mmCIF file of N, CA and C in Angstrom:
data_model
loop_
_atom_site.group_PDB
_atom_site.id
_atom_site.type_symbol
_atom_site.label_atom_id
_atom_site.label_comp_id
_atom_site.label_asym_id
_atom_site.label_seq_id
_atom_site.Cartn_x
_atom_site.Cartn_y
_atom_site.Cartn_z
ATOM 1 N N MET A 1 128.306 158.135 90.026
ATOM 2 C CA MET A 1 127.430 157.223 89.316
ATOM 3 C C MET A 1 127.326 155.887 90.054
ATOM 4 N N GLN A 2 128.445 155.367 90.531
ATOM 5 C CA GLN A 2 128.431 154.100 91.253
ATOM 6 C C GLN A 2 127.627 154.218 92.545
ATOM 7 N N LEU A 3 127.722 155.390 93.185
ATOM 8 C CA LEU A 3 126.985 155.601 94.422
ATOM 9 C C LEU A 3 125.481 155.593 94.161
ATOM 10 N N VAL A 4 125.044 156.182 93.058
ATOM 11 C CA VAL A 4 123.627 156.194 92.706
ATOM 12 C C VAL A 4 123.143 154.769 92.418
ATOM 13 N N LEU A 5 123.952 153.997 91.679
ATOM 14 C CA LEU A 5 123.605 152.615 91.375
ATOM 15 C C LEU A 5 123.510 151.785 92.653
ATOM 16 N N LEU A 6 124.451 151.972 93.557
ATOM 17 C CA LEU A 6 124.437 151.258 94.824
ATOM 18 C C LEU A 6 123.208 151.636 95.650
ATOM 19 N N ALA A 7 122.855 152.904 95.651
ATOM 20 C CA ALA A 7 121.672 153.360 96.389
ATOM 21 C C ALA A 7 120.398 152.767 95.792
ATOM 22 N N CYS A 8 120.320 152.672 94.476
ATOM 23 C CA CYS A 8 119.146 152.076 93.820
ATOM 24 C C CYS A 8 119.024 150.595 94.169
ATOM 25 N N LEU A 9 120.142 149.876 94.139
ATOM 26 C CA LEU A 9 120.117 148.460 94.485
ATOM 27 C C LEU A 9 119.695 148.266 95.939
ATOM 28 N N ALA A 10 120.179 149.108 96.830
ATOM 29 C CA ALA A 10 119.800 149.013 98.243
ATOM 30 C C ALA A 10 118.312 149.298 98.411
ATOM 31 N N ALA A 11 117.777 150.269 97.684
ATOM 32 C CA ALA A 11 116.357 150.597 97.782
ATOM 33 C C ALA A 11 115.497 149.435 97.287
ATOM 34 N N VAL A 12 115.916 148.779 96.205
ATOM 35 C CA VAL A 12 115.174 147.637 95.682
ATOM 36 C C VAL A 12 115.200 146.486 96.689
ATOM 37 N N ALA A 13 116.345 146.237 97.298
ATOM 38 C CA ALA A 13 116.462 145.158 98.269
ATOM 39 C C ALA A 13 115.584 145.412 99.487
ATOM 40 N N ILE A 14 115.523 146.638 99.943
ATOM 41 C CA ILE A 14 114.709 146.975 101.115
ATOM 42 C C ILE A 14 113.228 146.896 100.779
ATOM 43 N N ALA A 15 112.846 147.274 99.559
ATOM 44 C CA ALA A 15 111.446 147.283 99.161
ATOM 45 C C ALA A 15 110.924 145.894 98.796
ATOM 46 N N ALA A 16 111.815 144.945 98.578
ATOM 47 C CA ALA A 16 111.393 143.590 98.191
ATOM 48 C C ALA A 16 110.582 142.962 99.316
ATOM 49 N N PRO A 17 109.596 142.159 98.957
ATOM 50 C CA PRO A 17 108.799 141.506 99.992
ATOM 51 C C PRO A 17 109.681 140.609 100.854
ATOM 52 N N GLN A 18 109.493 140.695 102.139
ATOM 53 C CA GLN A 18 110.270 139.892 103.075
ATOM 54 C C GLN A 18 109.464 138.663 103.461
ATOM 55 N N PRO A 19 110.125 137.513 103.560
ATOM 56 C CA PRO A 19 109.370 136.326 103.972
ATOM 57 C C PRO A 19 108.839 136.506 105.387
ATOM 58 N N GLN A 20 107.640 135.962 105.597
ATOM 59 C CA GLN A 20 107.061 136.068 106.931
ATOM 60 C C GLN A 20 107.883 135.220 107.880
ATOM 61 N N ASP A 21 107.936 135.666 109.099
ATOM 62 C CA ASP A 21 108.667 134.903 110.092
ATOM 63 C C ASP A 21 107.933 133.596 110.347
ATOM 64 N N LEU A 22 108.632 132.508 110.146
ATOM 65 C CA LEU A 22 108.053 131.194 110.386
ATOM 66 C C LEU A 22 108.408 130.750 111.793
ATOM 67 N N PRO A 23 107.516 130.054 112.447
ATOM 68 C CA PRO A 23 107.829 129.589 113.796
ATOM 69 C C PRO A 23 108.949 128.553 113.732
ATOM 70 N N PRO A 24 109.749 128.466 114.757
ATOM 71 C CA PRO A 24 110.815 127.460 114.754
ATOM 72 C C PRO A 24 110.224 126.052 114.791
ATOM 73 N N VAL A 25 110.943 125.122 114.232
ATOM 74 C CA VAL A 25 110.506 123.730 114.194
ATOM 75 C C VAL A 25 111.361 122.944 115.176
ATOM 76 N N ALA A 26 110.699 122.237 116.074
ATOM 77 C CA ALA A 26 111.422 121.428 117.061
ATOM 78 C C ALA A 26 111.705 120.046 116.471
ATOM 79 N N ILE A 27 112.893 119.546 116.692
ATOM 80 C CA ILE A 27 113.268 118.208 116.271
ATOM 81 C C ILE A 27 112.882 117.254 117.405
ATOM 82 N N LEU A 28 111.992 116.328 117.125
ATOM 83 C CA LEU A 28 111.515 115.387 118.135
ATOM 84 C C LEU A 28 112.378 114.136 118.205
ATOM 85 N N ARG A 29 112.957 113.770 117.066
ATOM 86 C CA ARG A 29 113.751 112.547 117.012
ATOM 87 C C ARG A 29 114.808 112.681 115.929
ATOM 88 N N ASP A 30 116.014 112.248 116.229
ATOM 89 C CA ASP A 30 117.105 112.233 115.257
ATOM 90 C C ASP A 30 118.050 111.100 115.638
ATOM 91 N N ASP A 31 117.737 109.903 115.164
ATOM 92 C CA ASP A 31 118.530 108.718 115.479
ATOM 93 C C ASP A 31 119.300 108.295 114.239
ATOM 94 N N ARG A 32 120.594 108.020 114.405
ATOM 95 C CA ARG A 32 121.425 107.591 113.281
ATOM 96 C C ARG A 32 122.352 106.482 113.738
ATOM 97 N N VAL A 33 122.436 105.426 112.949
ATOM 98 C CA VAL A 33 123.332 104.320 113.249
ATOM 99 C C VAL A 33 124.070 103.953 111.969
ATOM 100 N N ASP A 34 125.402 103.994 112.027
ATOM 101 C CA ASP A 34 126.255 103.544 110.929
ATOM 102 C C ASP A 34 127.050 102.362 111.458
ATOM 103 N N ASN A 35 126.793 101.179 110.905
ATOM 104 C CA ASN A 35 127.435 99.975 111.415
ATOM 105 C C ASN A 35 128.856 99.777 110.904
ATOM 106 N N GLY A 36 129.316 100.650 110.005
ATOM 107 C CA GLY A 36 130.681 100.573 109.512
ATOM 108 C C GLY A 36 130.887 99.559 108.401
ATOM 109 N N ASP A 37 129.899 98.756 108.115
ATOM 110 C CA ASP A 37 130.028 97.754 107.056
ATOM 111 C C ASP A 37 129.161 98.093 105.841
ATOM 112 N N GLY A 38 128.701 99.319 105.782
ATOM 113 C CA GLY A 38 127.832 99.745 104.691
ATOM 114 C C GLY A 38 126.358 99.696 105.045
ATOM 115 N N SER A 39 126.029 99.099 106.176
ATOM 116 C CA SER A 39 124.630 99.084 106.602
ATOM 117 C C SER A 39 124.387 100.241 107.572
ATOM 118 N N PHE A 40 123.168 100.743 107.556
ATOM 119 C CA PHE A 40 122.848 101.903 108.381
ATOM 120 C C PHE A 40 121.357 101.969 108.634
ATOM 121 N N GLN A 41 120.983 102.799 109.591
ATOM 122 C CA GLN A 41 119.587 103.150 109.865
ATOM 123 C C GLN A 41 119.551 104.609 110.300
ATOM 124 N N TYR A 42 118.470 105.266 109.956
ATOM 125 C CA TYR A 42 118.247 106.602 110.511
ATOM 126 C C TYR A 42 116.759 106.877 110.611
ATOM 127 N N ALA A 43 116.423 107.737 111.557
ATOM 128 C CA ALA A 43 115.035 108.159 111.753
ATOM 129 C C ALA A 43 115.064 109.613 112.195
ATOM 130 N N PHE A 44 114.212 110.403 111.586
ATOM 131 C CA PHE A 44 114.136 111.839 111.867
ATOM 132 C C PHE A 44 112.669 112.208 111.955
ATOM 133 N N GLU A 45 112.325 113.035 112.940
ATOM 134 C CA GLU A 45 110.946 113.504 113.071
ATOM 135 C C GLU A 45 110.944 114.915 113.630
ATOM 136 N N ALA A 46 110.145 115.768 113.018
ATOM 137 C CA ALA A 46 109.994 117.150 113.475
ATOM 138 C C ALA A 46 108.561 117.373 113.936
ATOM 139 N N ASP A 47 108.352 118.405 114.747
ATOM 140 C CA ASP A 47 107.010 118.645 115.286
ATOM 141 C C ASP A 47 106.033 119.211 114.260
ATOM 142 N N ASN A 48 106.505 119.522 113.054
ATOM 143 C CA ASN A 48 105.601 120.020 112.014
ATOM 144 C C ASN A 48 105.039 118.897 111.143
ATOM 145 N N GLY A 49 105.301 117.630 111.533
ATOM 146 C CA GLY A 49 104.738 116.495 110.806
ATOM 147 C C GLY A 49 105.677 115.834 109.822
ATOM 148 N N ILE A 50 106.849 116.390 109.604
ATOM 149 C CA ILE A 50 107.811 115.791 108.689
ATOM 150 C C ILE A 50 108.545 114.672 109.410
ATOM 151 N N ALA A 51 108.617 113.498 108.763
ATOM 152 C CA ALA A 51 109.317 112.355 109.348
ATOM 153 C C ALA A 51 109.950 111.527 108.235
ATOM 154 N N VAL A 52 111.115 110.962 108.531
ATOM 155 C CA VAL A 52 111.846 110.124 107.581
ATOM 156 C C VAL A 52 112.434 108.948 108.344
ATOM 157 N N GLU A 53 112.311 107.761 107.795
ATOM 158 C CA GLU A 53 112.950 106.572 108.360
ATOM 159 C C GLU A 53 113.526 105.770 107.210
ATOM 160 N N ALA A 54 114.717 105.227 107.389
ATOM 161 C CA ALA A 54 115.324 104.404 106.345
ATOM 162 C C ALA A 54 116.345 103.466 106.955
ATOM 163 N N SER A 55 116.535 102.345 106.268
ATOM 164 C CA SER A 55 117.610 101.425 106.625
ATOM 165 C C SER A 55 118.228 100.946 105.330
ATOM 166 N N GLY A 56 119.536 100.712 105.381
ATOM 167 C CA GLY A 56 120.235 100.322 104.173
ATOM 168 C C GLY A 56 121.255 99.238 104.426
ATOM 169 N N THR A 57 121.520 98.475 103.369
ATOM 170 C CA THR A 57 122.531 97.436 103.397
ATOM 171 C C THR A 57 123.309 97.492 102.093
ATOM 172 N N PRO A 58 124.547 96.990 102.084
ATOM 173 C CA PRO A 58 125.293 96.954 100.827
ATOM 174 C C PRO A 58 124.632 95.992 99.838
ATOM 175 N N GLY A 59 124.608 96.387 98.580
ATOM 176 C CA GLY A 59 124.013 95.548 97.553
ATOM 177 C C GLY A 59 125.044 94.677 96.864
ATOM 178 N N SER A 60 124.569 93.702 96.134
ATOM 179 C CA SER A 60 125.453 92.742 95.466
ATOM 180 C C SER A 60 126.251 93.357 94.326
ATOM 181 N N GLN A 61 125.799 94.481 93.793
ATOM 182 C CA GLN A 61 126.485 95.117 92.674
ATOM 183 C C GLN A 61 127.163 96.428 93.088
ATOM 184 N N GLY A 62 127.432 96.588 94.391
ATOM 185 C CA GLY A 62 128.123 97.782 94.876
ATOM 186 C C GLY A 62 127.213 98.921 95.267
ATOM 187 N N GLN A 63 125.933 98.797 95.057
ATOM 188 C CA GLN A 63 124.986 99.850 95.409
ATOM 189 C C GLN A 63 124.543 99.704 96.860
ATOM 190 N N SER A 64 123.861 100.700 97.355
ATOM 191 C CA SER A 64 123.210 100.606 98.664
ATOM 192 C C SER A 64 121.764 100.219 98.433
ATOM 193 N N ASN A 65 121.298 99.192 99.112
ATOM 194 C CA ASN A 65 119.887 98.814 99.076
ATOM 195 C C ASN A 65 119.214 99.486 100.256
ATOM 196 N N ILE A 66 118.247 100.321 99.967
ATOM 197 C CA ILE A 66 117.605 101.116 101.017
ATOM 198 C C ILE A 66 116.100 100.868 100.997
ATOM 199 N N GLN A 67 115.535 100.719 102.181
ATOM 200 C CA GLN A 67 114.086 100.677 102.358
ATOM 201 C C GLN A 67 113.734 101.801 103.305
ATOM 202 N N GLY A 68 112.688 102.543 102.984
ATOM 203 C CA GLY A 68 112.343 103.638 103.866
ATOM 204 C C GLY A 68 110.953 104.187 103.639
ATOM 205 N N VAL A 69 110.672 105.229 104.388
ATOM 206 C CA VAL A 69 109.387 105.910 104.305
ATOM 207 C C VAL A 69 109.613 107.373 104.671
ATOM 208 N N PHE A 70 108.895 108.261 104.007
ATOM 209 C CA PHE A 70 108.898 109.656 104.450
ATOM 210 C C PHE A 70 107.471 110.161 104.488
ATOM 211 N N ARG A 71 107.226 111.051 105.447
ATOM 212 C CA ARG A 71 105.891 111.612 105.664
ATOM 213 C C ARG A 71 105.998 113.131 105.751
ATOM 214 N N PHE A 72 104.943 113.785 105.285
ATOM 215 C CA PHE A 72 104.899 115.239 105.396
ATOM 216 C C PHE A 72 103.445 115.687 105.381
ATOM 217 N N PRO A 73 103.163 116.821 106.024
ATOM 218 C CA PRO A 73 101.772 117.297 106.082
ATOM 219 C C PRO A 73 101.345 117.933 104.767
ATOM 220 N N LEU A 74 100.096 117.722 104.424
ATOM 221 C CA LEU A 74 99.499 118.365 103.246
ATOM 222 C C LEU A 74 98.703 119.585 103.694
ATOM 223 N N SER A 75 98.333 120.422 102.748
ATOM 224 C CA SER A 75 97.633 121.669 103.080
ATOM 225 C C SER A 75 96.264 121.425 103.718
ATOM 226 N N ASP A 76 95.668 120.253 103.478
ATOM 227 C CA ASP A 76 94.360 119.968 104.081
ATOM 228 C C ASP A 76 94.474 119.391 105.497
ATOM 229 N N GLY A 77 95.700 119.261 105.995
ATOM 230 C CA GLY A 77 95.911 118.764 107.352
ATOM 231 C C GLY A 77 96.209 117.278 107.432
ATOM 232 N N SER A 78 96.008 116.557 106.334
ATOM 233 C CA SER A 78 96.324 115.127 106.344
ATOM 234 C C SER A 78 97.824 114.924 106.167
ATOM 235 N N ILE A 79 98.263 113.711 106.408
ATOM 236 C CA ILE A 79 99.690 113.393 106.295
ATOM 237 C C ILE A 79 99.910 112.518 105.064
ATOM 238 N N ALA A 80 100.810 112.934 104.199
ATOM 239 C CA ALA A 80 101.189 112.143 103.029
ATOM 240 C C ALA A 80 102.287 111.170 103.437
ATOM 241 N N GLU A 81 102.240 109.970 102.883
ATOM 242 C CA GLU A 81 103.264 108.974 103.187
ATOM 243 C C GLU A 81 103.724 108.324 101.896
ATOM 244 N N VAL A 82 105.033 108.200 101.739
ATOM 245 C CA VAL A 82 105.624 107.522 100.586
ATOM 246 C C VAL A 82 106.589 106.472 101.117
ATOM 247 N N ARG A 83 106.320 105.216 100.803
ATOM 248 C CA ARG A 83 107.232 104.117 101.141
ATOM 249 C C ARG A 83 108.045 103.808 99.889
ATOM 250 N N TYR A 84 109.297 103.393 100.069
ATOM 251 C CA TYR A 84 110.126 103.149 98.896
ATOM 252 C C TYR A 84 111.166 102.073 99.168
ATOM 253 N N ILE A 85 111.631 101.512 98.071
ATOM 254 C CA ILE A 85 112.784 100.627 98.037
ATOM 255 C C ILE A 85 113.693 101.189 96.955
ATOM 256 N N ALA A 86 114.970 101.252 97.236
ATOM 257 C CA ALA A 86 115.957 101.662 96.242
ATOM 258 C C ALA A 86 117.043 100.597 96.247
ATOM 259 N N ASP A 87 117.179 99.891 95.121
ATOM 260 C CA ASP A 87 118.154 98.816 95.034
ATOM 261 C C ASP A 87 118.646 98.686 93.600
ATOM 262 N N GLU A 88 119.144 97.514 93.232
ATOM 263 C CA GLU A 88 119.664 97.323 91.875
ATOM 264 C C GLU A 88 118.580 97.499 90.816
ATOM 265 N N ASN A 89 117.326 97.491 91.214
ATOM 266 C CA ASN A 89 116.218 97.700 90.280
ATOM 267 C C ASN A 89 115.760 99.158 90.236
ATOM 268 N N GLY A 90 116.477 100.051 90.892
ATOM 269 C CA GLY A 90 116.141 101.464 90.878
ATOM 270 C C GLY A 90 115.283 101.883 92.062
ATOM 271 N N PHE A 91 114.759 103.087 91.964
ATOM 272 C CA PHE A 91 113.913 103.671 93.006
ATOM 273 C C PHE A 91 112.478 103.252 92.739
ATOM 274 N N GLN A 92 111.835 102.639 93.753
ATOM 275 C CA GLN A 92 110.487 102.115 93.579
ATOM 276 C C GLN A 92 109.582 102.654 94.690
ATOM 277 N N PRO A 93 108.971 103.815 94.467
ATOM 278 C CA PRO A 93 108.088 104.386 95.491
ATOM 279 C C PRO A 93 106.695 103.775 95.434
ATOM 280 N N GLU A 94 106.023 103.789 96.588
ATOM 281 C CA GLU A 94 104.630 103.354 96.672
ATOM 282 C C GLU A 94 103.867 104.352 97.527
ATOM 283 N N SER A 95 102.780 104.877 96.978
ATOM 284 C CA SER A 95 101.942 105.813 97.709
ATOM 285 C C SER A 95 100.650 106.027 96.925
ATOM 286 N N PRO A 96 99.539 106.204 97.620
ATOM 287 C CA PRO A 96 98.307 106.528 96.899
ATOM 288 C C PRO A 96 98.369 107.914 96.259
ATOM 289 N N LEU A 97 99.361 108.714 96.628
ATOM 290 C CA LEU A 97 99.495 110.049 96.047
ATOM 291 C C LEU A 97 100.144 110.038 94.669
ATOM 292 N N LEU A 98 100.838 108.962 94.324
ATOM 293 C CA LEU A 98 101.553 108.904 93.048
ATOM 294 C C LEU A 98 100.583 108.641 91.909
ATOM 295 N N PRO A 99 100.783 109.293 90.777
ATOM 296 C CA PRO A 99 99.891 109.066 89.636
ATOM 297 C C PRO A 99 100.079 107.653 89.086
ATOM 298 N N THR A 100 99.019 107.093 88.559
ATOM 299 C CA THR A 100 99.065 105.765 87.947
ATOM 300 C C THR A 100 98.551 105.870 86.525
ATOM 301 N N PRO A 101 99.022 104.980 85.639
ATOM 302 C CA PRO A 101 98.527 105.044 84.262
ATOM 303 C C PRO A 101 97.074 104.592 84.186
ATOM 304 N N HIS A 102 96.389 105.081 83.184
ATOM 305 C CA HIS A 102 95.013 104.650 82.953
ATOM 306 C C HIS A 102 95.009 103.176 82.561
ATOM 307 N N PRO A 103 93.971 102.435 82.915
ATOM 308 C CA PRO A 103 93.911 101.032 82.485
ATOM 309 C C PRO A 103 93.786 100.943 80.964
ATOM 310 N N LEU A 104 94.333 99.861 80.423
ATOM 311 C CA LEU A 104 94.254 99.677 78.977
ATOM 312 C C LEU A 104 92.832 99.304 78.577
ATOM 313 N N PRO A 105 92.386 99.758 77.415
ATOM 314 C CA PRO A 105 91.075 99.341 76.920
ATOM 315 C C PRO A 105 91.081 97.831 76.637
ATOM 316 N N ALA A 106 89.917 97.215 76.679
ATOM 317 C CA ALA A 106 89.798 95.764 76.495
ATOM 318 C C ALA A 106 90.375 95.314 75.159
ATOM 319 N N HIS A 107 90.163 96.090 74.089
ATOM 320 C CA HIS A 107 90.667 95.650 72.777
ATOM 321 C C HIS A 107 92.191 95.657 72.733
ATOM 322 N N VAL A 108 92.836 96.552 73.478
ATOM 323 C CA VAL A 108 94.301 96.573 73.522
ATOM 324 C C VAL A 108 94.813 95.369 74.301
ATOM 325 N N GLU A 109 94.149 95.022 75.392
ATOM 326 C CA GLU A 109 94.551 93.840 76.149
ATOM 327 C C GLU A 109 94.423 92.583 75.282
ATOM 328 N N GLU A 110 93.377 92.505 74.492
ATOM 329 C CA GLU A 110 93.191 91.362 73.587
ATOM 330 C C GLU A 110 94.309 91.319 72.541
ATOM 331 N N LEU A 111 94.672 92.467 71.983
ATOM 332 C CA LEU A 111 95.756 92.512 70.995
ATOM 333 C C LEU A 111 97.083 92.090 71.622
ATOM 334 N N LEU A 112 97.324 92.469 72.856
ATOM 335 C CA LEU A 112 98.553 92.059 73.536
ATOM 336 C C LEU A 112 98.579 90.551 73.769
ATOM 337 N N ARG A 113 97.441 89.960 74.108
ATOM 338 C CA ARG A 113 97.369 88.500 74.268
ATOM 339 C C ARG A 113 97.641 87.791 72.937
ATOM 340 N N ILE A 114 97.080 88.319 71.858
ATOM 341 C CA ILE A 114 97.302 87.728 70.530
ATOM 342 C C ILE A 114 98.784 87.818 70.163
ATOM 343 N N ALA A 115 99.389 88.967 70.399
ATOM 344 C CA ALA A 115 100.807 89.143 70.066
ATOM 345 C C ALA A 115 101.683 88.203 70.894
ATOM 346 N N GLU A 116 101.376 88.028 72.170
ATOM 347 C CA GLU A 116 102.150 87.126 73.027
ATOM 348 C C GLU A 116 102.011 85.681 72.532
ATOM 349 N N ARG A 117 100.802 85.278 72.155
ATOM 350 C CA ARG A 117 100.580 83.927 71.638
ATOM 351 C C ARG A 117 101.357 83.723 70.333
ATOM 352 N N GLN A 118 101.359 84.721 69.460
ATOM 353 C CA GLN A 118 102.093 84.613 68.203
ATOM 354 C C GLN A 118 103.599 84.513 68.453
ATOM 355 N N ARG A 119 104.128 85.275 69.413
ATOM 356 C CA ARG A 119 105.557 85.170 69.741
ATOM 357 C C ARG A 119 105.882 83.772 70.252
ATOM 358 N N ALA A 120 104.991 83.229 71.096
ATOM 359 C CA ALA A 120 105.221 81.884 71.640
ATOM 360 C C ALA A 120 105.204 80.829 70.527
ATOM 361 N N GLU A 121 104.422 81.052 69.477
ATOM 362 C CA GLU A 121 104.342 80.120 68.347
ATOM 363 C C GLU A 121 105.476 80.345 67.349
ATOM 364 N N GLY A 122 106.291 81.370 67.566
ATOM 365 C CA GLY A 122 107.410 81.640 66.669
ATOM 366 C C GLY A 122 107.051 82.513 65.483
ATOM 367 N N ILE A 123 105.870 83.067 65.466
ATOM 368 C CA ILE A 123 105.450 83.928 64.356
ATOM 369 C C ILE A 123 106.115 85.297 64.518
ATOM 370 N N THR A 124 106.741 85.759 63.434
ATOM 371 C CA THR A 124 107.352 87.102 63.443
ATOM 372 C C THR A 124 106.879 87.870 62.223
ATOM 373 N N PHE A 125 106.910 89.164 62.342
ATOM 374 C CA PHE A 125 106.512 90.030 61.230
ATOM 375 C C PHE A 125 107.663 90.988 60.948
ATOM 376 N N GLU A 126 107.894 91.221 59.664
ATOM 377 C CA GLU A 126 108.957 92.140 59.285
ATOM 378 C C GLU A 126 108.420 93.330 58.547
#
C-alpha cells in the first residue's frame, strides 16, 4: 500500500507543470559599505532592470534612518521607481505608482475650516 501511495505521489510530481527555464541574471553592480558606527551604504543593479540604492545613519531614538530608491521593470517595458525615507516617522515612500486618496469635496473642506475655527475659539461640543 505504501509503495502504491509513493508511486502516485511521484506521478503527480512528475506531471505537475514545470517552471520555464528563465535566463540567468547578471549582477552589474554590488557595492556595500558598513562604516561600523551604524551608518552604511549599498547599491545593487542587475541586467534585468532591478536596482536598489540606500544609505543609512543611526537615528536619535535607536532606529536606523534610511534614504533610498528601488527600481524594477514593468510589463510594458517602462521602469518603476520608488524613493523612500524610513526614520522615526516610519516608512515614507514616494512614487507616481502609489495610490493617492481622492480630493475632498469643497463642502467637506469648508466644514473642516469651520471646525478648526471653532476649536481655535474654544468651542466644544459634547
